[in-house]
Amino acid sequence: MADPGFRGPKQIYQAFQWSMQGLKATYQAEASFRMEVYLFILLLPCAYLLADSHIDVILLIGSALMVLLIEIINSAIEAVVDLVCGEERHELAGRAKDMGSAAVFMSQVIVFLVWGLIAYQNLIA
């Protein structure tokens, strides 16, 4: 299907609405996403207190937002796998879910490293 290109504010608004529906659906369906949202809300003011520069703020908030982003992608993968496979167990389906979970874990490791290094740099060193 050919891309018609930019069509105007109406399409941008529609895309925004779909994005909000996706956020709402993820929040309602995924307990882990809700927990990560609450943690992000707690970390947000901490980022401003911990940071010594605008770059620090961007790294702290950006890394925390990355966890939410990866969790949304992981939830989408899980939803599609569940839709296609239903109750049937399949090695590739399990692998896809495990890989999505690993991506979330790795994003959490990045948050730990970023926050830990900036905290060390700005509070201890």
N, CA, C and O atoms as CSV, one atom per row, in Angstrom:
chain,resi,resn,atom,element,x,y,z
A,1,MET,N,N,0.838,-1.172,0.000
A,1,MET,CA,C,0.000,0.000,0.000
A,1,MET,C,C,0.887,1.241,0.000
A,1,MET,O,O,1.768,1.376,0.850
A,2,ALA,N,N,0.665,2.124,-0.925
A,2,ALA,CA,C,1.475,3.322,-1.052
A,2,ALA,C,C,1.167,4.296,0.080
A,2,ALA,O,O,0.021,4.444,0.504
A,3,ASP,N,N,2.221,4.956,0.556
A,3,ASP,CA,C,2.054,5.953,1.605
A,3,ASP,C,C,1.621,7.263,0.957
A,3,ASP,O,O,2.351,7.807,0.129
A,4,PRO,N,N,0.443,7.780,1.320
A,4,PRO,CA,C,-0.029,9.018,0.707
A,4,PRO,C,C,0.706,10.247,1.224
A,4,PRO,O,O,0.476,11.351,0.730
A,5,GLY,N,N,1.583,10.080,2.207
A,5,GLY,CA,C,2.305,11.212,2.751
A,5,GLY,C,C,1.472,11.963,3.769
A,5,GLY,O,O,0.464,11.456,4.262
A,6,PHE,N,N,1.899,13.164,4.077
A,6,PHE,CA,C,1.222,13.983,5.077
A,6,PHE,C,C,-0.162,14.384,4.588
A,6,PHE,O,O,-0.330,14.884,3.476
A,7,ARG,N,N,-1.154,14.150,5.453
A,7,ARG,CA,C,-2.523,14.483,5.069
A,7,ARG,C,C,-3.150,15.549,5.950
A,7,ARG,O,O,-4.251,16.011,5.653
A,8,GLY,N,N,-2.494,15.950,7.010
A,8,GLY,CA,C,-3.013,17.045,7.796
A,8,GLY,C,C,-3.212,16.743,9.268
A,8,GLY,O,O,-2.958,15.635,9.741
A,9,PRO,N,N,-3.678,17.770,9.981
A,9,PRO,CA,C,-3.845,17.669,11.429
A,9,PRO,C,C,-4.834,16.586,11.866
A,9,PRO,O,O,-4.689,16.016,12.947
A,10,LYS,N,N,-5.825,16.302,11.043
A,10,LYS,CA,C,-6.815,15.287,11.411
A,10,LYS,C,C,-6.150,13.925,11.595
A,10,LYS,O,O,-6.467,13.208,12.544
A,11,GLN,N,N,-5.238,13.563,10.706
A,11,GLN,CA,C,-4.548,12.284,10.808
A,11,GLN,C,C,-3.593,12.263,12.008
A,11,GLN,O,O,-3.431,11.235,12.667
A,12,ILE,N,N,-2.973,13.399,12.278
A,12,ILE,CA,C,-2.086,13.481,13.441
A,12,ILE,C,C,-2.896,13.289,14.717
A,12,ILE,O,O,-2.475,12.573,15.626
A,13,TYR,N,N,-4.051,13.925,14.782
A,13,TYR,CA,C,-4.920,13.780,15.952
A,13,TYR,C,C,-5.402,12.342,16.094
A,13,TYR,O,O,-5.456,11.819,17.207
A,14,GLN,N,N,-5.752,11.695,14.985
A,14,GLN,CA,C,-6.203,10.301,15.028
A,14,GLN,C,C,-5.080,9.389,15.523
A,14,GLN,O,O,-5.317,8.485,16.325
A,15,ALA,N,N,-3.867,9.628,15.044
A,15,ALA,CA,C,-2.720,8.836,15.504
A,15,ALA,C,C,-2.491,9.042,17.001
A,15,ALA,O,O,-2.162,8.098,17.720
A,16,PHE,N,N,-2.666,10.274,17.462
A,16,PHE,CA,C,-2.535,10.566,18.894
A,16,PHE,C,C,-3.579,9.794,19.695
A,16,PHE,O,O,-3.267,9.233,20.745
A,17,GLN,N,N,-4.811,9.764,19.205
A,17,GLN,CA,C,-5.874,9.027,19.897
A,17,GLN,C,C,-5.544,7.539,19.983
A,17,GLN,O,O,-5.746,6.922,21.028
A,18,TRP,N,N,-5.042,6.962,18.906
A,18,TRP,CA,C,-4.666,5.547,18.920
A,18,TRP,C,C,-3.539,5.293,19.924
A,18,TRP,O,O,-3.527,4.277,20.619
A,19,SER,N,N,-2.604,6.225,19.988
A,19,SER,CA,C,-1.511,6.089,20.956
A,19,SER,C,C,-2.040,6.108,22.385
A,19,SER,O,O,-1.615,5.308,23.218
A,20,MET,N,N,-2.957,7.010,22.667
A,20,MET,CA,C,-3.552,7.087,24.004
A,20,MET,C,C,-4.343,5.815,24.326
A,20,MET,O,O,-4.335,5.350,25.466
A,21,GLN,N,N,-5.022,5.256,23.326
A,21,GLN,CA,C,-5.731,3.988,23.531
A,21,GLN,C,C,-4.743,2.875,23.875
A,21,GLN,O,O,-5.019,2.031,24.727
A,22,GLY,N,N,-3.603,2.880,23.213
A,22,GLY,CA,C,-2.580,1.877,23.494
A,22,GLY,C,C,-2.018,2.011,24.900
A,22,GLY,O,O,-1.818,1.012,25.591
A,23,LEU,N,N,-1.762,3.250,25.326
A,23,LEU,CA,C,-1.283,3.470,26.693
A,23,LEU,C,C,-2.322,3.016,27.714
A,23,LEU,O,O,-1.991,2.358,28.700
A,24,LYS,N,N,-3.570,3.372,27.468
A,24,LYS,CA,C,-4.653,2.995,28.383
A,24,LYS,C,C,-4.807,1.477,28.446
A,24,LYS,O,O,-4.950,0.909,29.528
A,25,ALA,N,N,-4.778,0.826,27.292
A,25,ALA,CA,C,-4.924,-0.629,27.247
A,25,ALA,C,C,-3.778,-1.309,27.991
A,25,ALA,O,O,-3.998,-2.267,28.732
A,26,THR,N,N,-2.562,-0.817,27.795
A,26,THR,CA,C,-1.416,-1.405,28.484
A,26,THR,C,C,-1.536,-1.203,29.986
A,26,THR,O,O,-1.288,-2.125,30.763
A,27,TYR,N,N,-1.914,-0.004,30.393
A,27,TYR,CA,C,-2.056,0.300,31.819
A,27,TYR,C,C,-3.122,-0.584,32.464
A,27,TYR,O,O,-2.935,-1.079,33.575
A,28,GLN,N,N,-4.225,-0.776,31.771
A,28,GLN,CA,C,-5.317,-1.571,32.331
A,28,GLN,C,C,-5.002,-3.062,32.358
A,28,GLN,O,O,-5.439,-3.765,33.269
A,29,ALA,N,N,-4.260,-3.552,31.387
A,29,ALA,CA,C,-4.060,-4.994,31.242
A,29,ALA,C,C,-2.786,-5.518,31.901
A,29,ALA,O,O,-2.703,-6.708,32.205
A,30,GLU,N,N,-1.814,-4.675,32.123
A,30,GLU,CA,C,-0.497,-5.150,32.562
A,30,GLU,C,C,-0.112,-4.586,33.929
A,30,GLU,O,O,0.170,-3.395,34.063
A,31,ALA,N,N,-0.103,-5.447,34.930
A,31,ALA,CA,C,0.268,-5.034,36.286
A,31,ALA,C,C,1.711,-4.535,36.340
A,31,ALA,O,O,2.011,-3.584,37.061
A,32,SER,N,N,2.602,-5.169,35.583
A,32,SER,CA,C,4.001,-4.741,35.596
A,32,SER,C,C,4.147,-3.330,35.024
A,32,SER,O,O,4.967,-2.550,35.506
A,33,PHE,N,N,3.359,-3.001,34.003
A,33,PHE,CA,C,3.407,-1.652,33.437
A,33,PHE,C,C,2.918,-0.638,34.470
A,33,PHE,O,O,3.510,0.432,34.615
A,34,ARG,N,N,1.840,-0.966,35.187
A,34,ARG,CA,C,1.335,-0.053,36.219
A,34,ARG,C,C,2.406,0.190,37.288
A,34,ARG,O,O,2.625,1.327,37.707
A,35,MET,N,N,3.065,-0.878,37.721
A,35,MET,CA,C,4.114,-0.744,38.727
A,35,MET,C,C,5.245,0.147,38.205
A,35,MET,O,O,5.761,0.991,38.937
A,36,GLU,N,N,5.622,-0.042,36.952
A,36,GLU,CA,C,6.692,0.768,36.370
A,36,GLU,C,C,6.266,2.221,36.191
A,36,GLU,O,O,7.098,3.121,36.307
A,37,VAL,N,N,4.994,2.468,35.912
A,37,VAL,CA,C,4.494,3.845,35.836
A,37,VAL,C,C,4.593,4.508,37.204
A,37,VAL,O,O,5.051,5.646,37.312
A,38,TYR,N,N,4.166,3.799,38.254
A,38,TYR,CA,C,4.248,4.356,39.610
A,38,TYR,C,C,5.697,4.640,39.990
A,38,TYR,O,O,5.996,5.675,40.586
A,39,LEU,N,N,6.586,3.730,39.649
A,39,LEU,CA,C,8.001,3.937,39.937
A,39,LEU,C,C,8.539,5.141,39.160
A,39,LEU,O,O,9.322,5.926,39.695
A,40,PHE,N,N,8.122,5.286,37.903
A,40,PHE,CA,C,8.548,6.437,37.108
A,40,PHE,C,C,8.094,7.739,37.765
A,40,PHE,O,O,8.855,8.705,37.832
A,41,ILE,N,N,6.851,7.760,38.248
A,41,ILE,CA,C,6.325,8.961,38.908
A,41,ILE,C,C,7.152,9.298,40.149
A,41,ILE,O,O,7.401,10.470,40.430
A,42,LEU,N,N,7.575,8.273,40.890
A,42,LEU,CA,C,8.424,8.504,42.061
A,42,LEU,C,C,9.824,8.969,41.669
A,42,LEU,O,O,10.418,9.804,42.351
A,43,LEU,N,N,10.347,8.431,40.576
A,43,LEU,CA,C,11.707,8.769,40.155
A,43,LEU,C,C,11.811,10.145,39.500
A,43,LEU,O,O,12.880,10.757,39.510
A,44,LEU,N,N,10.722,10.627,38.939
A,44,LEU,CA,C,10.759,11.894,38.199
A,44,LEU,C,C,11.310,13.051,39.039
A,44,LEU,O,O,12.255,13.707,38.604
A,45,PRO,N,N,10.758,13.324,40.222
A,45,PRO,CA,C,11.351,14.417,41.006
A,45,PRO,C,C,12.768,14.094,41.484
A,45,PRO,O,O,13.594,14.993,41.639
A,46,CYS,N,N,13.043,12.818,41.714
A,46,CYS,CA,C,14.394,12.420,42.135
A,46,CYS,C,C,15.423,12.748,41.059
A,46,CYS,O,O,16.562,13.095,41.370
A,47,ALA,N,N,15.026,12.640,39.808
A,47,ALA,CA,C,15.945,12.940,38.706
A,47,ALA,C,C,16.407,14.392,38.772
A,47,ALA,O,O,17.581,14.685,38.548
A,48,TYR,N,N,15.485,15.294,39.077
A,48,TYR,CA,C,15.853,16.706,39.156
A,48,TYR,C,C,16.719,16.995,40.377
A,48,TYR,O,O,17.580,17.874,40.339
A,49,LEU,N,N,16.492,16.256,41.457
A,49,LEU,CA,C,17.305,16.442,42.658
A,49,LEU,C,C,18.705,15.856,42.492
A,49,LEU,O,O,19.679,16.402,43.011
A,50,LEU,N,N,18.798,14.758,41.777
A,50,LEU,CA,C,20.058,14.038,41.619
A,50,LEU,C,C,20.954,14.643,40.540
A,50,LEU,O,O,22.179,14.560,40.627
A,51,ALA,N,N,20.354,15.241,39.541
A,51,ALA,CA,C,21.101,15.700,38.363
A,51,ALA,C,C,21.902,16.966,38.653
A,51,ALA,O,O,21.470,17.846,39.398
A,52,ASP,N,N,23.073,17.026,38.043
A,52,ASP,CA,C,23.904,18.229,38.091
A,52,ASP,C,C,23.814,19.037,36.802
A,52,ASP,O,O,24.255,20.185,36.752
A,53,SER,N,N,23.241,18.436,35.761
A,53,SER,CA,C,23.166,19.115,34.469
A,53,SER,C,C,21.907,18.680,33.730
A,53,SER,O,O,21.221,17.737,34.123
A,54,HIS,N,N,21.631,19.393,32.657
A,54,HIS,CA,C,20.486,19.022,31.816
A,54,HIS,C,C,20.695,17.646,31.182
A,54,HIS,O,O,19.744,16.887,30.995
A,55,ILE,N,N,21.930,17.338,30.861
A,55,ILE,CA,C,22.238,16.022,30.281
A,55,ILE,C,C,21.916,14.920,31.287
A,55,ILE,O,O,21.363,13.882,30.922
A,56,ASP,N,N,22.262,15.148,32.546
A,56,ASP,CA,C,21.923,14.169,33.587
A,56,ASP,C,C,20.415,13.955,33.663
A,56,ASP,O,O,19.950,12.819,33.758
A,57,VAL,N,N,19.657,15.042,33.623
A,57,VAL,CA,C,18.190,14.938,33.688
A,57,VAL,C,C,17.673,14.112,32.514
A,57,VAL,O,O,16.828,13.233,32.686
A,58,ILE,N,N,18.184,14.401,31.328
A,58,ILE,CA,C,17.745,13.665,30.135
A,58,ILE,C,C,18.090,12.180,30.266
A,58,ILE,O,O,17.267,11.324,29.941
A,59,LEU,N,N,19.282,11.874,30.732
A,59,LEU,CA,C,19.680,10.471,30.898
A,59,LEU,C,C,18.830,9.762,31.948
A,59,LEU,O,O,18.404,8.626,31.740
A,60,LEU,N,N,18.585,10.418,33.058
A,60,LEU,CA,C,17.804,9.803,34.133
A,60,LEU,C,C,16.356,9.568,33.711
A,60,LEU,O,O,15.832,8.463,33.852
A,61,ILE,N,N,15.723,10.601,33.197
A,61,ILE,CA,C,14.317,10.471,32.791
A,61,ILE,C,C,14.197,9.595,31.548
A,61,ILE,O,O,13.291,8.767,31.456
A,62,GLY,N,N,15.105,9.774,30.598
A,62,GLY,CA,C,15.056,8.980,29.370
A,62,GLY,C,C,15.221,7.495,29.627
A,62,GLY,O,O,14.533,6.678,29.015
A,63,SER,N,N,16.126,7.139,30.524
A,63,SER,CA,C,16.313,5.712,30.822
A,63,SER,C,C,15.076,5.133,31.497
A,63,SER,O,O,14.700,3.993,31.223
A,64,ALA,N,N,14.443,5.901,32.374
A,64,ALA,CA,C,13.222,5.422,33.032
A,64,ALA,C,C,12.072,5.305,32.034
A,64,ALA,O,O,11.281,4.364,32.105
A,65,LEU,N,N,11.978,6.252,31.112
A,65,LEU,CA,C,10.947,6.165,30.068
A,65,LEU,C,C,11.187,4.975,29.146
A,65,LEU,O,O,10.243,4.372,28.636
A,66,MET,N,N,12.457,4.644,28.939
A,66,MET,CA,C,12.783,3.512,28.075
A,66,MET,C,C,12.188,2.213,28.621
A,66,MET,O,O,11.741,1.366,27.847
A,67,VAL,N,N,12.178,2.052,29.936
A,67,VAL,CA,C,11.580,0.850,30.526
A,67,VAL,C,C,10.104,0.770,30.159
A,67,VAL,O,O,9.608,-0.297,29.798
A,68,LEU,N,N,9.397,1.905,30.251
A,68,LEU,CA,C,7.972,1.917,29.888
A,68,LEU,C,C,7.787,1.570,28.415
A,68,LEU,O,O,6.887,0.808,28.061
A,69,LEU,N,N,8.628,2.122,27.569
A,69,LEU,CA,C,8.555,1.844,26.135
A,69,LEU,C,C,8.754,0.358,25.846
A,69,LEU,O,O,7.973,-0.245,25.110
A,70,ILE,N,N,9.787,-0.223,26.420
A,70,ILE,CA,C,10.078,-1.637,26.176
A,70,ILE,C,C,8.978,-2.518,26.760
A,70,ILE,O,O,8.649,-3.555,26.185
A,71,GLU,N,N,8.410,-2.122,27.888
A,71,GLU,CA,C,7.308,-2.892,28.480
A,71,GLU,C,C,6.086,-2.882,27.561
A,71,GLU,O,O,5.403,-3.899,27.437
A,72,ILE,N,N,5.805,-1.754,26.920
A,72,ILE,CA,C,4.689,-1.687,25.966
A,72,ILE,C,C,4.949,-2.632,24.793
A,72,ILE,O,O,4.055,-3.371,24.380
A,73,ILE,N,N,6.163,-2.608,24.260
A,73,ILE,CA,C,6.501,-3.500,23.145
A,73,ILE,C,C,6.396,-4.959,23.579
A,73,ILE,O,O,5.864,-5.788,22.841
A,74,ASN,N,N,6.898,-5.277,24.772
A,74,ASN,CA,C,6.803,-6.642,25.288
A,74,ASN,C,C,5.343,-7.071,25.438
A,74,ASN,O,O,4.988,-8.200,25.097
A,75,SER,N,N,4.506,-6.182,25.942
A,75,SER,CA,C,3.083,-6.507,26.100
A,75,SER,C,C,2.422,-6.744,24.751
A,75,SER,O,O,1.565,-7.618,24.622
A,76,ALA,N,N,2.815,-5.967,23.745
A,76,ALA,CA,C,2.264,-6.165,22.402
A,76,ALA,C,C,2.690,-7.520,21.840
A,76,ALA,O,O,1.883,-8.223,21.231
A,77,ILE,N,N,3.947,-7.883,22.043
A,77,ILE,CA,C,4.428,-9.196,21.586
A,77,ILE,C,C,3.637,-10.306,22.265
A,77,ILE,O,O,3.182,-11.243,21.609
A,78,GLU,N,N,3.478,-10.197,23.572
A,78,GLU,CA,C,2.736,-11.226,24.313
A,78,GLU,C,C,1.291,-11.323,23.844
A,78,GLU,O,O,0.749,-12.423,23.729
A,79,ALA,N,N,0.662,-10.181,23.573
A,79,ALA,CA,C,-0.732,-10.194,23.117
A,79,ALA,C,C,-0.867,-10.893,21.767
A,79,ALA,O,O,-1.791,-11.680,21.561
A,80,VAL,N,N,0.048,-10.609,20.856
A,80,VAL,CA,C,-0.011,-11.243,19.534
A,80,VAL,C,C,0.264,-12.742,19.650
A,80,VAL,O,O,-0.412,-13.546,19.008
A,81,VAL,N,N,1.239,-13.119,20.452
A,81,VAL,CA,C,1.531,-14.546,20.641
A,81,VAL,C,C,0.317,-15.259,21.225
A,81,VAL,O,O,-0.045,-16.343,20.767
A,82,ASP,N,N,-0.314,-14.659,22.231
A,82,ASP,CA,C,-1.503,-15.270,22.833
A,82,ASP,C,C,-2.647,-15.363,21.835
A,82,ASP,O,O,-3.384,-16.349,21.829
A,83,LEU,N,N,-2.804,-14.351,20.994
A,83,LEU,CA,C,-3.857,-14.367,19.978
A,83,LEU,C,C,-3.637,-15.500,18.982
A,83,LEU,O,O,-4.565,-16.234,18.643
A,84,VAL,N,N,-2.411,-15.631,18.525
A,84,VAL,CA,C,-2.101,-16.630,17.500
A,84,VAL,C,C,-2.101,-18.045,18.074
A,84,VAL,O,O,-2.627,-18.969,17.452
A,85,CYS,N,N,-1.518,-18.216,19.249
A,85,CYS,CA,C,-1.330,-19.561,19.796
A,85,CYS,C,C,-2.449,-20.010,20.731
A,85,CYS,O,O,-2.661,-21.208,20.915
A,86,GLY,N,N,-3.161,-19.061,21.315
A,86,GLY,CA,C,-4.196,-19.441,22.269
A,86,GLY,C,C,-3.594,-20.219,23.427
A,86,GLY,O,O,-2.576,-19.817,23.991
A,87,GLU,N,N,-4.219,-21.329,23.777
A,87,GLU,CA,C,-3.740,-22.177,24.878
A,87,GLU,C,C,-2.626,-23.123,24.444
A,87,GLU,O,O,-1.964,-23.730,25.286
A,88,GLU,N,N,-2.419,-23.250,23.149
A,88,GLU,CA,C,-1.406,-24.169,22.619
A,88,GLU,C,C,-0.002,-23.675,22.969
A,88,GLU,O,O,0.304,-22.491,22.828
A,89,ARG,N,N,0.835,-24.587,23.420
A,89,ARG,CA,C,2.225,-24.264,23.737
A,89,ARG,C,C,3.083,-24.516,22.504
A,89,ARG,O,O,2.976,-25.557,21.855
A,90,HIS,N,N,3.937,-23.542,22.194
A,90,HIS,CA,C,4.841,-23.688,21.062
A,90,HIS,C,C,6.196,-23.116,21.465
A,90,HIS,O,O,6.274,-22.080,22.124
A,91,GLU,N,N,7.251,-23.800,21.063
A,91,GLU,CA,C,8.598,-23.374,21.439
A,91,GLU,C,C,8.899,-21.944,20.974
A,91,GLU,O,O,9.458,-21.152,21.733
A,92,LEU,N,N,8.536,-21.615,19.750
A,92,LEU,CA,C,8.815,-20.270,19.230
A,92,LEU,C,C,8.001,-19.205,19.955
A,92,LEU,O,O,8.482,-18.092,20.170
A,93,ALA,N,N,6.775,-19.542,20.329
A,93,ALA,CA,C,5.948,-18.592,21.082
A,93,ALA,C,C,6.586,-18.308,22.434
A,93,ALA,O,O,6.665,-17.157,22.864
A,94,GLY,N,N,7.036,-19.357,23.096
A,94,GLY,CA,C,7.710,-19.177,24.378
A,94,GLY,C,C,8.993,-18.384,24.238
A,94,GLY,O,O,9.314,-17.547,25.082
A,95,ARG,N,N,9.727,-18.654,23.163
A,95,ARG,CA,C,10.966,-17.921,22.919
A,95,ARG,C,C,10.682,-16.435,22.691
A,95,ARG,O,O,11.402,-15.581,23.208
A,96,ALA,N,N,9.639,-16.126,21.922
A,96,ALA,CA,C,9.286,-14.725,21.663
A,96,ALA,C,C,8.939,-14.005,22.966
A,96,ALA,O,O,9.375,-12.878,23.198
A,97,LYS,N,N,8.154,-14.666,23.810
A,97,LYS,CA,C,7.796,-14.054,25.094
A,97,LYS,C,C,9.023,-13.878,25.986
A,97,LYS,O,O,9.174,-12.848,26.642
A,98,ASP,N,N,9.894,-14.879,26.010
A,98,ASP,CA,C,11.113,-14.783,26.818
A,98,ASP,C,C,12.018,-13.658,26.324
A,98,ASP,O,O,12.628,-12.951,27.127
A,99,MET,N,N,12.106,-13.492,25.014
A,99,MET,CA,C,12.940,-12.426,24.454
A,99,MET,C,C,12.383,-11.053,24.807
A,99,MET,O,O,13.138,-10.136,25.130
A,100,GLY,N,N,11.070,-10.911,24.745
A,100,GLY,CA,C,10.453,-9.649,25.153
A,100,GLY,C,C,10.727,-9.351,26.613
A,100,GLY,O,O,11.035,-8.215,26.976
A,101,SER,N,N,10.616,-10.369,27.448
A,101,SER,CA,C,10.901,-10.212,28.870
A,101,SER,C,C,12.367,-9.852,29.097
A,101,SER,O,O,12.681,-9.030,29.958
A,102,ALA,N,N,13.255,-10.461,28.331
A,102,ALA,CA,C,14.682,-10.145,28.437
A,102,ALA,C,C,14.953,-8.692,28.053
A,102,ALA,O,O,15.808,-8.042,28.654
A,103,ALA,N,N,14.236,-8.185,27.063
A,103,ALA,CA,C,14.399,-6.783,26.664
A,103,ALA,C,C,13.992,-5.852,27.805
A,103,ALA,O,O,14.662,-4.851,28.059
A,104,VAL,N,N,12.903,-6.178,28.487
A,104,VAL,CA,C,12.478,-5.373,29.640
A,104,VAL,C,C,13.555,-5.422,30.719
A,104,VAL,O,O,13.928,-4.392,31.281
A,105,PHE,N,N,14.049,-6.617,31.004
A,105,PHE,CA,C,15.092,-6.770,32.020
A,105,PHE,C,C,16.328,-5.947,31.673
A,105,PHE,O,O,16.883,-5.264,32.533
A,106,MET,N,N,16.758,-6.009,30.417
A,106,MET,CA,C,17.948,-5.260,30.012
A,106,MET,C,C,17.726,-3.756,30.136
A,106,MET,O,O,18.645,-3.025,30.506
A,107,SER,N,N,16.519,-3.288,29.830
A,107,SER,CA,C,16.238,-1.859,29.986
A,107,SER,C,C,16.283,-1.467,31.462
A,107,SER,O,O,16.700,-0.358,31.797
A,108,GLN,N,N,15.857,-2.368,32.343
A,108,GLN,CA,C,15.933,-2.095,33.780
A,108,GLN,C,C,17.383,-2.068,34.258
A,108,GLN,O,O,17.730,-1.278,35.136
A,109,VAL,N,N,18.224,-2.919,33.691
A,109,VAL,CA,C,19.654,-2.898,34.019
A,109,VAL,C,C,20.258,-1.564,33.595
A,109,VAL,O,O,21.064,-0.985,34.324
A,110,ILE,N,N,19.874,-1.079,32.426
A,110,ILE,CA,C,20.376,0.216,31.952
A,110,ILE,C,C,19.968,1.325,32.916
A,110,ILE,O,O,20.775,2.201,33.229
A,111,VAL,N,N,18.722,1.295,33.390
A,111,VAL,CA,C,18.269,2.294,34.371
A,111,VAL,C,C,19.136,2.218,35.627
A,111,VAL,O,O,19.596,3.242,36.133
A,112,PHE,N,N,19.354,1.017,36.119
A,112,PHE,CA,C,20.174,0.838,37.314
A,112,PHE,C,C,21.578,1.417,37.099
A,112,PHE,O,O,22.103,2.111,37.969
A,113,LEU,N,N,22.177,1.133,35.953
A,113,LEU,CA,C,23.521,1.634,35.667
A,113,LEU,C,C,23.544,3.154,35.537
A,113,LEU,O,O,24.407,3.813,36.117
A,114,VAL,N,N,22.603,3.714,34.780
A,114,VAL,CA,C,22.563,5.169,34.585
A,114,VAL,C,C,22.345,5.878,35.914
A,114,VAL,O,O,23.086,6.796,36.264
A,115,TRP,N,N,21.331,5.450,36.649
A,115,TRP,CA,C,21.032,6.092,37.931
A,115,TRP,C,C,22.186,5.886,38.919
A,115,TRP,O,O,22.557,6.808,39.646
A,116,GLY,N,N,22.743,4.686,38.941
A,116,GLY,CA,C,23.847,4.412,39.856
A,116,GLY,C,C,25.083,5.238,39.546
A,116,GLY,O,O,25.703,5.796,40.451
A,117,LEU,N,N,25.443,5.320,38.276
A,117,LEU,CA,C,26.634,6.089,37.898
A,117,LEU,C,C,26.448,7.585,38.133
A,117,LEU,O,O,27.365,8.258,38.604
A,118,ILE,N,N,25.268,8.106,37.807
A,118,ILE,CA,C,25.029,9.538,38.031
A,118,ILE,C,C,24.964,9.834,39.525
A,118,ILE,O,O,25.468,10.865,39.971
A,119,ALA,N,N,24.352,8.947,40.301
A,119,ALA,CA,C,24.322,9.136,41.755
A,119,ALA,C,C,25.740,9.105,42.321
A,119,ALA,O,O,26.096,9.939,43.153
A,120,TYR,N,N,26.540,8.155,41.876
A,120,TYR,CA,C,27.925,8.075,42.343
A,120,TYR,C,C,28.691,9.343,41.977
A,120,TYR,O,O,29.392,9.920,42.809
A,121,GLN,N,N,28.550,9.766,40.732
A,121,GLN,CA,C,29.274,10.944,40.238
A,121,GLN,C,C,28.863,12.208,40.992
A,121,GLN,O,O,29.715,13.026,41.339
A,122,ASN,N,N,27.578,12.372,41.245
A,122,ASN,CA,C,27.087,13.633,41.800
A,122,ASN,C,C,26.982,13.641,43.326
A,122,ASN,O,O,26.952,14.713,43.931
A,123,LEU,N,N,26.925,12.481,43.952
A,123,LEU,CA,C,26.756,12.444,45.405
A,123,LEU,C,C,27.993,11.963,46.152
A,123,LEU,O,O,28.243,12.391,47.278
A,124,ILE,N,N,28.763,11.082,45.536
A,124,ILE,CA,C,29.878,10.457,46.255
A,124,ILE,C,C,31.227,10.980,45.775
A,124,ILE,O,O,32.076,11.342,46.589
A,125,ALA,N,N,31.428,11.022,44.475
A,125,ALA,CA,C,32.737,11.396,43.926
A,125,ALA,C,C,33.012,12.883,44.026
A,125,ALA,O,O,34.072,13.344,43.605
